[in-house]
CSV table of C-alpha atoms in Angstrom, one decimal:
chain,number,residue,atom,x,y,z
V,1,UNK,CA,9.8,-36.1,163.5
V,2,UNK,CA,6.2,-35.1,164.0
V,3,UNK,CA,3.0,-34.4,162.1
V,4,UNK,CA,4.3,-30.7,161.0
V,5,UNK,CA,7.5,-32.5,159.1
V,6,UNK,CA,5.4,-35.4,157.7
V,7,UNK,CA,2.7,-33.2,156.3
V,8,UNK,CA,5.9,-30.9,155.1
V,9,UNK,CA,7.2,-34.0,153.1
V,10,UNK,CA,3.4,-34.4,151.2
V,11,UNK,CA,3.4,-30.7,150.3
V,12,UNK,CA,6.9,-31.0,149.0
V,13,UNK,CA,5.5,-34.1,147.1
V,14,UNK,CA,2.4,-32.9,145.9
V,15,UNK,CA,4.6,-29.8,144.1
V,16,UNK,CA,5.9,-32.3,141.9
V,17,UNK,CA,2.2,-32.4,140.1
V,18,UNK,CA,2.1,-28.4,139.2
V,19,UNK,CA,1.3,-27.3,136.0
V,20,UNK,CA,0.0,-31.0,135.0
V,21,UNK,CA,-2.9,-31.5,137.5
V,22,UNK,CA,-5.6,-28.8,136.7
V,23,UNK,CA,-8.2,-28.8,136.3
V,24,UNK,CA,-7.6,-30.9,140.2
V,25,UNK,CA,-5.2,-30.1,142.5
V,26,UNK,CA,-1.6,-30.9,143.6
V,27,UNK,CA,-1.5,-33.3,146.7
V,28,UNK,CA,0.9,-35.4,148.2
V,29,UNK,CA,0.7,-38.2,150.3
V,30,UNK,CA,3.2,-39.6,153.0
V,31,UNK,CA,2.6,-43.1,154.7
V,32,UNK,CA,4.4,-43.3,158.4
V,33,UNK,CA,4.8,-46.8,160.4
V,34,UNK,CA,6.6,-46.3,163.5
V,35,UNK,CA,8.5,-43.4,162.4
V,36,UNK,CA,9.3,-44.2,159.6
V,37,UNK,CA,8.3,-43.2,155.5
V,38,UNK,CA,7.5,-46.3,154.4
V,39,UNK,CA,5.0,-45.3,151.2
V,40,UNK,CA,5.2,-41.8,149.1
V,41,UNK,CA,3.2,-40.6,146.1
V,42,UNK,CA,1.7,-37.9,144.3
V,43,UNK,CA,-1.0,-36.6,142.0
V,44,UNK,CA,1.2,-36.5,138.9
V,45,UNK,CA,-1.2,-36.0,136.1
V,46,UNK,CA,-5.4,-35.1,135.9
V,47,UNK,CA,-6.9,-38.1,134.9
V,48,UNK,CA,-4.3,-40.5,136.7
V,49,UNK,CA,-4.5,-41.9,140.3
V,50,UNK,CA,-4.5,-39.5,143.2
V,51,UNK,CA,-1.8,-39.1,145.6
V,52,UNK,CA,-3.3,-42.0,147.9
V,53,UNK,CA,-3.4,-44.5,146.2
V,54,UNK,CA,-0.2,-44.2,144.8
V,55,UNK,CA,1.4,-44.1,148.0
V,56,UNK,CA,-0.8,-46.9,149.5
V,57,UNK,CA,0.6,-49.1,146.5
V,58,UNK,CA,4.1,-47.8,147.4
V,59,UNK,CA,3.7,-49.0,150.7
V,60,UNK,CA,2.5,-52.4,149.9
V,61,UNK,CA,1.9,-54.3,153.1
V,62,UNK,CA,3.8,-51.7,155.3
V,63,UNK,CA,0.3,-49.7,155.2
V,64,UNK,CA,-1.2,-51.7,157.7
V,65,UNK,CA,-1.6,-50.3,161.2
V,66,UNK,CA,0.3,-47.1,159.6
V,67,UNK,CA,-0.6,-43.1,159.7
V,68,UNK,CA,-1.2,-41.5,156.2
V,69,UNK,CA,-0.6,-37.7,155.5
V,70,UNK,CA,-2.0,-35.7,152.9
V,71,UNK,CA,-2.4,-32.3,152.3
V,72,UNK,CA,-6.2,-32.4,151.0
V,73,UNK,CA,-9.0,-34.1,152.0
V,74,UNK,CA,-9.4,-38.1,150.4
V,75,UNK,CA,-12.4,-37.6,147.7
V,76,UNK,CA,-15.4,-39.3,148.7
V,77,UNK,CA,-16.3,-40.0,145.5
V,78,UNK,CA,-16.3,-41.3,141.5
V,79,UNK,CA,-15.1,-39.0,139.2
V,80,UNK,CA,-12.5,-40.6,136.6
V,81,UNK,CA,-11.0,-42.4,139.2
V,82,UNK,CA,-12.3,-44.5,142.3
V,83,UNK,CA,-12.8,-43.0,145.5
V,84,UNK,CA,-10.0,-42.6,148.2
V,85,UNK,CA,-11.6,-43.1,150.8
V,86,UNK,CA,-12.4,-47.0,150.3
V,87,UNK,CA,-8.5,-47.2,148.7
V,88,UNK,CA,-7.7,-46.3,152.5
V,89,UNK,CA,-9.7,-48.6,154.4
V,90,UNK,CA,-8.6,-51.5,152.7
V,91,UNK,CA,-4.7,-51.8,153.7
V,92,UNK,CA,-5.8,-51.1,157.6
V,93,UNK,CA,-4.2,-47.5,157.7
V,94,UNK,CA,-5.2,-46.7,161.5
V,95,UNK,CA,-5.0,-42.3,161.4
V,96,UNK,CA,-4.6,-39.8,158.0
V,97,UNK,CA,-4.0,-36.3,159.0
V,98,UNK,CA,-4.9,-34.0,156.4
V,99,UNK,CA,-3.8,-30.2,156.1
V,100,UNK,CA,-7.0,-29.2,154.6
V,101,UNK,CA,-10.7,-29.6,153.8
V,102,UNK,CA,-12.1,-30.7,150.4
V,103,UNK,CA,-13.6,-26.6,149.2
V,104,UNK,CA,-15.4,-28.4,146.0
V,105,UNK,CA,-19.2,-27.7,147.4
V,106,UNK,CA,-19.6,-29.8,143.9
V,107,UNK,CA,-18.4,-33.2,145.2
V,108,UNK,CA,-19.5,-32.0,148.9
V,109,UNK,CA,-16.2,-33.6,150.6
V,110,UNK,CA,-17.5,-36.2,152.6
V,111,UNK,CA,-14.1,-37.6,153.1
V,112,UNK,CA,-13.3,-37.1,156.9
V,113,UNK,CA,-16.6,-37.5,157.9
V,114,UNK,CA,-16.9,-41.0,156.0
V,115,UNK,CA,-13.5,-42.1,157.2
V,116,UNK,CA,-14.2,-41.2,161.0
V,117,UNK,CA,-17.8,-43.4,160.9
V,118,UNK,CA,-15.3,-46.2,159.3
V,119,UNK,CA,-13.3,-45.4,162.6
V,120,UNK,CA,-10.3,-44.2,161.1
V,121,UNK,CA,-8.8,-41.6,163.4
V,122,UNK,CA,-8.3,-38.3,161.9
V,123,UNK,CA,-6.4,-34.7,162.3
V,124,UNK,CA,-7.7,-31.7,160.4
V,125,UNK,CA,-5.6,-28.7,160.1
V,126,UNK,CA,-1.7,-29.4,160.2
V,127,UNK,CA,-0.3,-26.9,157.7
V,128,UNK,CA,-3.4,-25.5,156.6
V,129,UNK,CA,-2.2,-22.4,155.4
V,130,UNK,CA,1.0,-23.9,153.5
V,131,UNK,CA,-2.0,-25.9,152.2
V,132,UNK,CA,-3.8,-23.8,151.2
V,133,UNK,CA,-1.3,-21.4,149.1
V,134,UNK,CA,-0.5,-24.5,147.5
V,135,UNK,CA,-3.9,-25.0,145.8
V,136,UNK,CA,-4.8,-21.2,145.9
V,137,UNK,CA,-5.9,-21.9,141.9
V,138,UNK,CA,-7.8,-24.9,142.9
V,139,UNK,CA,-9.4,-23.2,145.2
V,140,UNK,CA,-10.9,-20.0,143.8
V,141,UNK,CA,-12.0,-22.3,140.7
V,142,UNK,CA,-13.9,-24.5,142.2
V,143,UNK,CA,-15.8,-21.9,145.0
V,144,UNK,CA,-16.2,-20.0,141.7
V,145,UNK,CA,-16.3,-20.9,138.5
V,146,UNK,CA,-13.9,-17.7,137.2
V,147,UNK,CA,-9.9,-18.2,137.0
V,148,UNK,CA,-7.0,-17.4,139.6
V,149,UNK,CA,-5.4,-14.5,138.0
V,150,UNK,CA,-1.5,-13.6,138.2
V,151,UNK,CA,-0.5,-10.5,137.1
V,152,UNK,CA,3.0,-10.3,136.1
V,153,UNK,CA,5.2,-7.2,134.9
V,154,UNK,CA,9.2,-6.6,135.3
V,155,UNK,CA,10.0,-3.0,135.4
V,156,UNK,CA,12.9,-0.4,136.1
V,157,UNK,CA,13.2,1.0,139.4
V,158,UNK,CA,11.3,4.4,138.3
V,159,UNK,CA,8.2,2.3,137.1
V,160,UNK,CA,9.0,1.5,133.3
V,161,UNK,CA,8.9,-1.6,131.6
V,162,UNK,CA,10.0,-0.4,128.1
V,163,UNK,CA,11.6,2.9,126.7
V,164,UNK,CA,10.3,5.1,124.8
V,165,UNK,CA,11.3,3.2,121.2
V,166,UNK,CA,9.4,0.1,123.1
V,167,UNK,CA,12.8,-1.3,123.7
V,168,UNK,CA,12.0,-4.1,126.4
V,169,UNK,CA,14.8,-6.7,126.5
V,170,UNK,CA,15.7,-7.2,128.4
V,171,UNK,CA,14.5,-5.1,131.7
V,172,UNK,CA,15.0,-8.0,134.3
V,173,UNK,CA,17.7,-10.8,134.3
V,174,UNK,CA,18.3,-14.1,133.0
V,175,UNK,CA,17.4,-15.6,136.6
V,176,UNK,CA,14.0,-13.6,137.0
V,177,UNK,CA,13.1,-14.9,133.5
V,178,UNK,CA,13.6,-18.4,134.5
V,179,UNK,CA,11.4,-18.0,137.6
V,180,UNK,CA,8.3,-16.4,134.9
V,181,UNK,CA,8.8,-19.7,132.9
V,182,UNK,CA,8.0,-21.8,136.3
V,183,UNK,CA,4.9,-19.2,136.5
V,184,UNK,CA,3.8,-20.4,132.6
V,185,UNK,CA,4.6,-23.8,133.5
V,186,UNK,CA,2.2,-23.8,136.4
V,187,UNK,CA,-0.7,-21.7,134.9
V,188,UNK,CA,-3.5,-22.8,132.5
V,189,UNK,CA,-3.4,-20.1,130.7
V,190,UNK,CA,-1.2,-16.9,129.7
V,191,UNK,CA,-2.7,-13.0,128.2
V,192,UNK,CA,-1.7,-10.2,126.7
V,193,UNK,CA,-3.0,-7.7,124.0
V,194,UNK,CA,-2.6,-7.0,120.9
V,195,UNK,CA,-0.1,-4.7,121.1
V,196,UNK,CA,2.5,-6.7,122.7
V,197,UNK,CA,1.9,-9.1,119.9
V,198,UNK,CA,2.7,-6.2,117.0
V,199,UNK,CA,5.9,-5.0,119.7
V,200,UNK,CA,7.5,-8.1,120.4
V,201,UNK,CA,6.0,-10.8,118.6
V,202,UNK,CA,6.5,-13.2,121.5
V,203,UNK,CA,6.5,-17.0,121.1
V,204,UNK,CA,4.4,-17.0,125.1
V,205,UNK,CA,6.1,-20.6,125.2
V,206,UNK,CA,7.9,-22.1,128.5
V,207,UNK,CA,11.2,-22.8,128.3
V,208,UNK,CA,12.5,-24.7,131.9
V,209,UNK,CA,16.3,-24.8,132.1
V,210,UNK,CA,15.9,-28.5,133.0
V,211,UNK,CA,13.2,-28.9,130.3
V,212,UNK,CA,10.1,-30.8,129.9
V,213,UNK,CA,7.7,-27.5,130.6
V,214,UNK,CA,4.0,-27.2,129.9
V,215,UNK,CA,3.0,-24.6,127.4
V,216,UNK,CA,0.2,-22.6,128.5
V,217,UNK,CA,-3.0,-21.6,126.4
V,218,UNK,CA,-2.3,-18.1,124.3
V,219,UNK,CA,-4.9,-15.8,124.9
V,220,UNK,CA,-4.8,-12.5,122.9
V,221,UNK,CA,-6.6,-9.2,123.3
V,222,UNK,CA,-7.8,-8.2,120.2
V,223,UNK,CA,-11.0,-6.8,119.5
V,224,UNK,CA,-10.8,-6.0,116.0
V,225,UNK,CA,-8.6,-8.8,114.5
V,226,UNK,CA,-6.3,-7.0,113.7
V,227,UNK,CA,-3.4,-9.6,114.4
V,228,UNK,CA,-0.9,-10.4,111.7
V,229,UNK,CA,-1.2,-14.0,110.0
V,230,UNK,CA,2.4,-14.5,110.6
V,231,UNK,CA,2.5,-13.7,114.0
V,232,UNK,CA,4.4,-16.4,116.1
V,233,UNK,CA,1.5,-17.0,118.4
V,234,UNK,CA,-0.6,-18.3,115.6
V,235,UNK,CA,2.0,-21.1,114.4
V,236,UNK,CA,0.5,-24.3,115.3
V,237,UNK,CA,1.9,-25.3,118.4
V,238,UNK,CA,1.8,-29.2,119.7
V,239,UNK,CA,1.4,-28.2,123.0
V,240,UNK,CA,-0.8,-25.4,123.3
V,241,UNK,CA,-4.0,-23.7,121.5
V,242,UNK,CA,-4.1,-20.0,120.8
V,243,UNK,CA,-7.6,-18.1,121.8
V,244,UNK,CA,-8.4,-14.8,120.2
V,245,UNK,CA,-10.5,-12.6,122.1
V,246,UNK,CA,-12.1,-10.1,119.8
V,247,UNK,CA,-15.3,-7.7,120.2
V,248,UNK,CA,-18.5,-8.8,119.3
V,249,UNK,CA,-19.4,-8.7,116.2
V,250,UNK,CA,-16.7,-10.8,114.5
V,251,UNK,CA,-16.7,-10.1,110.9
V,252,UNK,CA,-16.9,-13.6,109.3
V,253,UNK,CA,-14.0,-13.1,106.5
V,254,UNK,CA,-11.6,-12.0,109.4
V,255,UNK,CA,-12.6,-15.2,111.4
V,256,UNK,CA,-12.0,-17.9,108.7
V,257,UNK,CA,-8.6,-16.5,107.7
V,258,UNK,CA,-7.6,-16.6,110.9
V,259,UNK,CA,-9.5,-20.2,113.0
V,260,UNK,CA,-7.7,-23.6,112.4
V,261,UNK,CA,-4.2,-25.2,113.2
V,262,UNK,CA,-5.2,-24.7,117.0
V,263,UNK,CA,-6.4,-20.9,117.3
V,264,UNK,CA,-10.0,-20.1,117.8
V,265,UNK,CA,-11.6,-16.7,118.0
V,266,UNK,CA,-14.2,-16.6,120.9
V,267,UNK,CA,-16.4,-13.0,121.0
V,268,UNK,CA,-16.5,-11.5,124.1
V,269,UNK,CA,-18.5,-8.0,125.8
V,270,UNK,CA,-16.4,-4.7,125.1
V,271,UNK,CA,-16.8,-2.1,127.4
V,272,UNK,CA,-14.6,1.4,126.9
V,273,UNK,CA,-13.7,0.4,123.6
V,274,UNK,CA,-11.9,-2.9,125.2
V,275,UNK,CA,-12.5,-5.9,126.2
V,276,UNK,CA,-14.7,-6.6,129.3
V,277,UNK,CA,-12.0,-8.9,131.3
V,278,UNK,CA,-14.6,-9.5,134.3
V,279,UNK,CA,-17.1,-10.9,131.5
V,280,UNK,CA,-14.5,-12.5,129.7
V,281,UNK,CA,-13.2,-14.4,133.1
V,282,UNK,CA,-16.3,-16.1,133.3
V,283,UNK,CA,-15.9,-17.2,129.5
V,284,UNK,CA,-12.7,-18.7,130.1
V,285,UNK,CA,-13.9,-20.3,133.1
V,286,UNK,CA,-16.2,-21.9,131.5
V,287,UNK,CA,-13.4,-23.2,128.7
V,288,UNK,CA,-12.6,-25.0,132.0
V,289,UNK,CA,-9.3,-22.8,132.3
V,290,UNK,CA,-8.5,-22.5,135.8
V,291,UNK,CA,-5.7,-20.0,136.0
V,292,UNK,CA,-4.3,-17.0,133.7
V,293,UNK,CA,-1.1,-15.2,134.1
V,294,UNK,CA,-1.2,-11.8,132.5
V,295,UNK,CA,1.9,-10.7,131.1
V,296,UNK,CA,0.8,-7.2,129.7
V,297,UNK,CA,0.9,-4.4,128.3
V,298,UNK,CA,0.7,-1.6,130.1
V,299,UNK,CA,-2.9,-0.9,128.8
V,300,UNK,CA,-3.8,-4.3,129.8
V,301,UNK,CA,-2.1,-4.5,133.4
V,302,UNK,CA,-4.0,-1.0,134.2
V,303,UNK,CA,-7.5,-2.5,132.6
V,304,UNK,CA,-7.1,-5.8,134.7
V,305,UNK,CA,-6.6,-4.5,138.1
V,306,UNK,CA,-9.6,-1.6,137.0
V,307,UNK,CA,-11.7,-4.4,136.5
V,308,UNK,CA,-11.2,-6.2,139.7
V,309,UNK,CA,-9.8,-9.3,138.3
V,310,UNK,CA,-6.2,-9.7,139.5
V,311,UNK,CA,-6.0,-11.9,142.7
V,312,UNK,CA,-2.0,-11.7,143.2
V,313,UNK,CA,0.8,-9.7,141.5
V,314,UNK,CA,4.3,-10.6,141.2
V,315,UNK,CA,6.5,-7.4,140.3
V,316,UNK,CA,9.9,-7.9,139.1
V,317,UNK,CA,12.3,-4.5,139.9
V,318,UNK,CA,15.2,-4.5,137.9
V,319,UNK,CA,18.4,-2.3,139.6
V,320,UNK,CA,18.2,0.3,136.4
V,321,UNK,CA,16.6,3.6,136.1
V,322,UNK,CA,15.1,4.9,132.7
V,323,UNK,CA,16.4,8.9,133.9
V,324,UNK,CA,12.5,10.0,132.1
V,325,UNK,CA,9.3,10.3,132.0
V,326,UNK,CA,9.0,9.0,128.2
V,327,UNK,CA,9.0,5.6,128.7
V,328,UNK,CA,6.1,3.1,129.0
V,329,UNK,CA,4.6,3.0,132.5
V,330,UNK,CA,3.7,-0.2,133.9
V,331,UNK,CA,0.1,1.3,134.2
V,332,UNK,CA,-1.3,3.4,131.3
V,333,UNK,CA,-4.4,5.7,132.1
V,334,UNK,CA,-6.4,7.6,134.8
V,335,UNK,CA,-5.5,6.7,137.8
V,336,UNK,CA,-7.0,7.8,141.7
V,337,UNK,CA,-7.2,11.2,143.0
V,338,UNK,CA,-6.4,9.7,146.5
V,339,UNK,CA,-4.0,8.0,147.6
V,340,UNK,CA,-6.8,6.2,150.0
V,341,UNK,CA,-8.3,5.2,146.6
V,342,UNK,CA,-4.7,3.5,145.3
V,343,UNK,CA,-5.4,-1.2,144.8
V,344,UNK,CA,-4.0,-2.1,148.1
V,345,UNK,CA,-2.0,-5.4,148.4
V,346,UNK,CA,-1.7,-7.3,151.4
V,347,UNK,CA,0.5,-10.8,152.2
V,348,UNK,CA,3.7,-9.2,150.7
V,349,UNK,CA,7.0,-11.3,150.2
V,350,UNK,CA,10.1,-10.0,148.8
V,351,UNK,CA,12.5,-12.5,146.9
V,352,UNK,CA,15.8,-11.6,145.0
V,353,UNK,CA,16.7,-13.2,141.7
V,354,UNK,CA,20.5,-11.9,141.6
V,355,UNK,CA,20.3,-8.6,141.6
V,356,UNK,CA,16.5,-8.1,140.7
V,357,UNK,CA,13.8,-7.9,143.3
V,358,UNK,CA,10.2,-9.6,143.1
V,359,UNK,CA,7.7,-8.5,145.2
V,360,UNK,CA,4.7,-11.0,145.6
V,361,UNK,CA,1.5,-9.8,147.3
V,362,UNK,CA,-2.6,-10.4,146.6
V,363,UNK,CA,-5.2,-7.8,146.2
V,364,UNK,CA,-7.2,-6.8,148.9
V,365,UNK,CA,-10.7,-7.3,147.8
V,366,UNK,CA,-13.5,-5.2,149.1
């Protein structure tokens, strides 16, 4: 084995972390002594030891003289737990290869650069871009301040994701459902507007088939309160808060029937009679919520990737055809005159579920 299938082992490790580890990111570490794994660990919760140090206590005495992996640069600093850097030194480990640099300009990395004066030998680069898919939330968070968004949407093969009554369950299969669930579990956050709410009166819980999921935050689109009290996203929920976004100004008799058991209202811009989602991103990121998956409707899909905020889209096709044009498009509105004008989407990978299809690509930014 080589540095590729070490550093493969500490991504496959640091995996084990998503959905519990934001607002930090998922790493792994591997320790190697003469070929062999002889310490393992991972970040497993924010707030609890890094992937280091857990596999440098793994490794006990082993660590001395021995090669550590890890898929993000060792912090070089205090935060709520020590810095790595001086957990490394201290067992002896001779060489850490790292897949990728530290991109918080907050903390300024520092880690390589400390650990090579300490001379520590050390690889930059091996599965970089594995890397940095991995921590693609992390990443844009931290060099910006704003969420990663996901947009989501399952829809017939002729482009509808309900029929005409609204009907929409179920367009995709049991297996394409289970994979949104591991997308709910591993954001922050999860959106849709008001009108899905008065549709489908969805729960927006996780539900993994081998349990033990993370319930996302419930943010709602709805700029003139006009949510029932009843609906199932306002039921206090153990393991998640609800946020209403409504247009500014909130009247206050509307607000204090609704605040309280876990939902707040937060006031946001409105711009087309909507809300502003690019204005609204930087309100959430602000709440400190790193990620959002938006799971519609069509109004909202076709308002999000208007306003520029989508970063990747994960399209579910299911093998059925709707046979008109009455049913609810996954886009509602204006769209380009050109085709040069169409949101173009580069990095695309295909992925059955059975016999639906998911196509997984990110917007090309200009």
């Amino acid at each position: 084995m080589d540095d590729h299938d070490f550093m493969e082992m500490a991504l496959d490790l640091a995996l084990k972390g998503r959905g519990f580890t934001a607002p930090n990111p998922m790493v792994g570490a591997v320790i190697v002594k003469n070929g062999n794994v002889v310490g393992s660990g991972y970040h497993q919760f924010f707030g609890k030891a890094h992937a280091e140090v857990n596999a440098i206590n793994d490794a006990g005495g082993d660590a001395n003289g021995a090669t550590l992996y890890v898929n993000l640069e060792p912090c070089n600093h205090t935060g709520r737990t020590p810095p790595c850097t001086r957990k490394i030194l201290d067992p002896g480990i001779h060489r850490v290869v790292v897949a990728m640099r530290d991109p918080n300009t907050d903390v300024k990395g520092g880690g390589i650069d400390f650990l090579r004066k300490n001379g520590i030998d050390v690889s930059v680069g091996i599965c970089e871009e594995k890397a940095q898919k991995l921590n693609e939330i992390f990443v844009k968070y931290v060099r910006t301040k704003r969420p990663f968004v996901i947009l989501k949407c399952a829809a017939t093969l002729d482009g509808r994701i309900a029929t005409r009554s609204g009907d929409s369950k179920w367009v995709t299969n049991e297996q394409s459902r289970g994979f949104v669930h591991q997308l709910r579990h591993a954001v922050d956050a999860i959106l849709v507007g008001i009108n899905t709410v008065k549709t489908d009166d969805p729960s927006l819980t996780t539900r993994l088939n081998h349990g033990g999921g993370k319930d996302a935050i419930r943010i709602i689109l709805d700029t003139h309160l006009s949510i029932a009290p009843d609906a199932k996203v306002l039921r206090p929920n153990p393991g998640s808060d609800t946020i209403l976004v409504a247009g500014k100004p909130v009247i206050n008799e509307k607000k204090s029937a609704l605040e309280g058991d876990g939902v707040r209202i937060i006031e946001s811009a409105v711009k087309d009679k909507r809300i502003n989602l690019d204005a609204l991103m930087d309100q959430l990121g602000a709440l400190g919520i790193t990620s959002v998956l938006i799971e519609g409707g069509s109004c909202v899909i076709a308002s999000a990737l208007k306003s520029g905020i989508v970063d990747k889209i994960v399209f579910f096709y299911a093998p059925k055809i709707t046979g008109g044009d009455d049913g609810i498009p996954i886009c509602r509105g204006k769209g380009p005159e050109a085709m040069g004008d169409c949101i173009a989407v580069k990095d695309i990978t295909v992925q059955r579920f059975g016999d639906d299809v998911m196509i997984e690509g990110y917007i090309e930014k200009t």
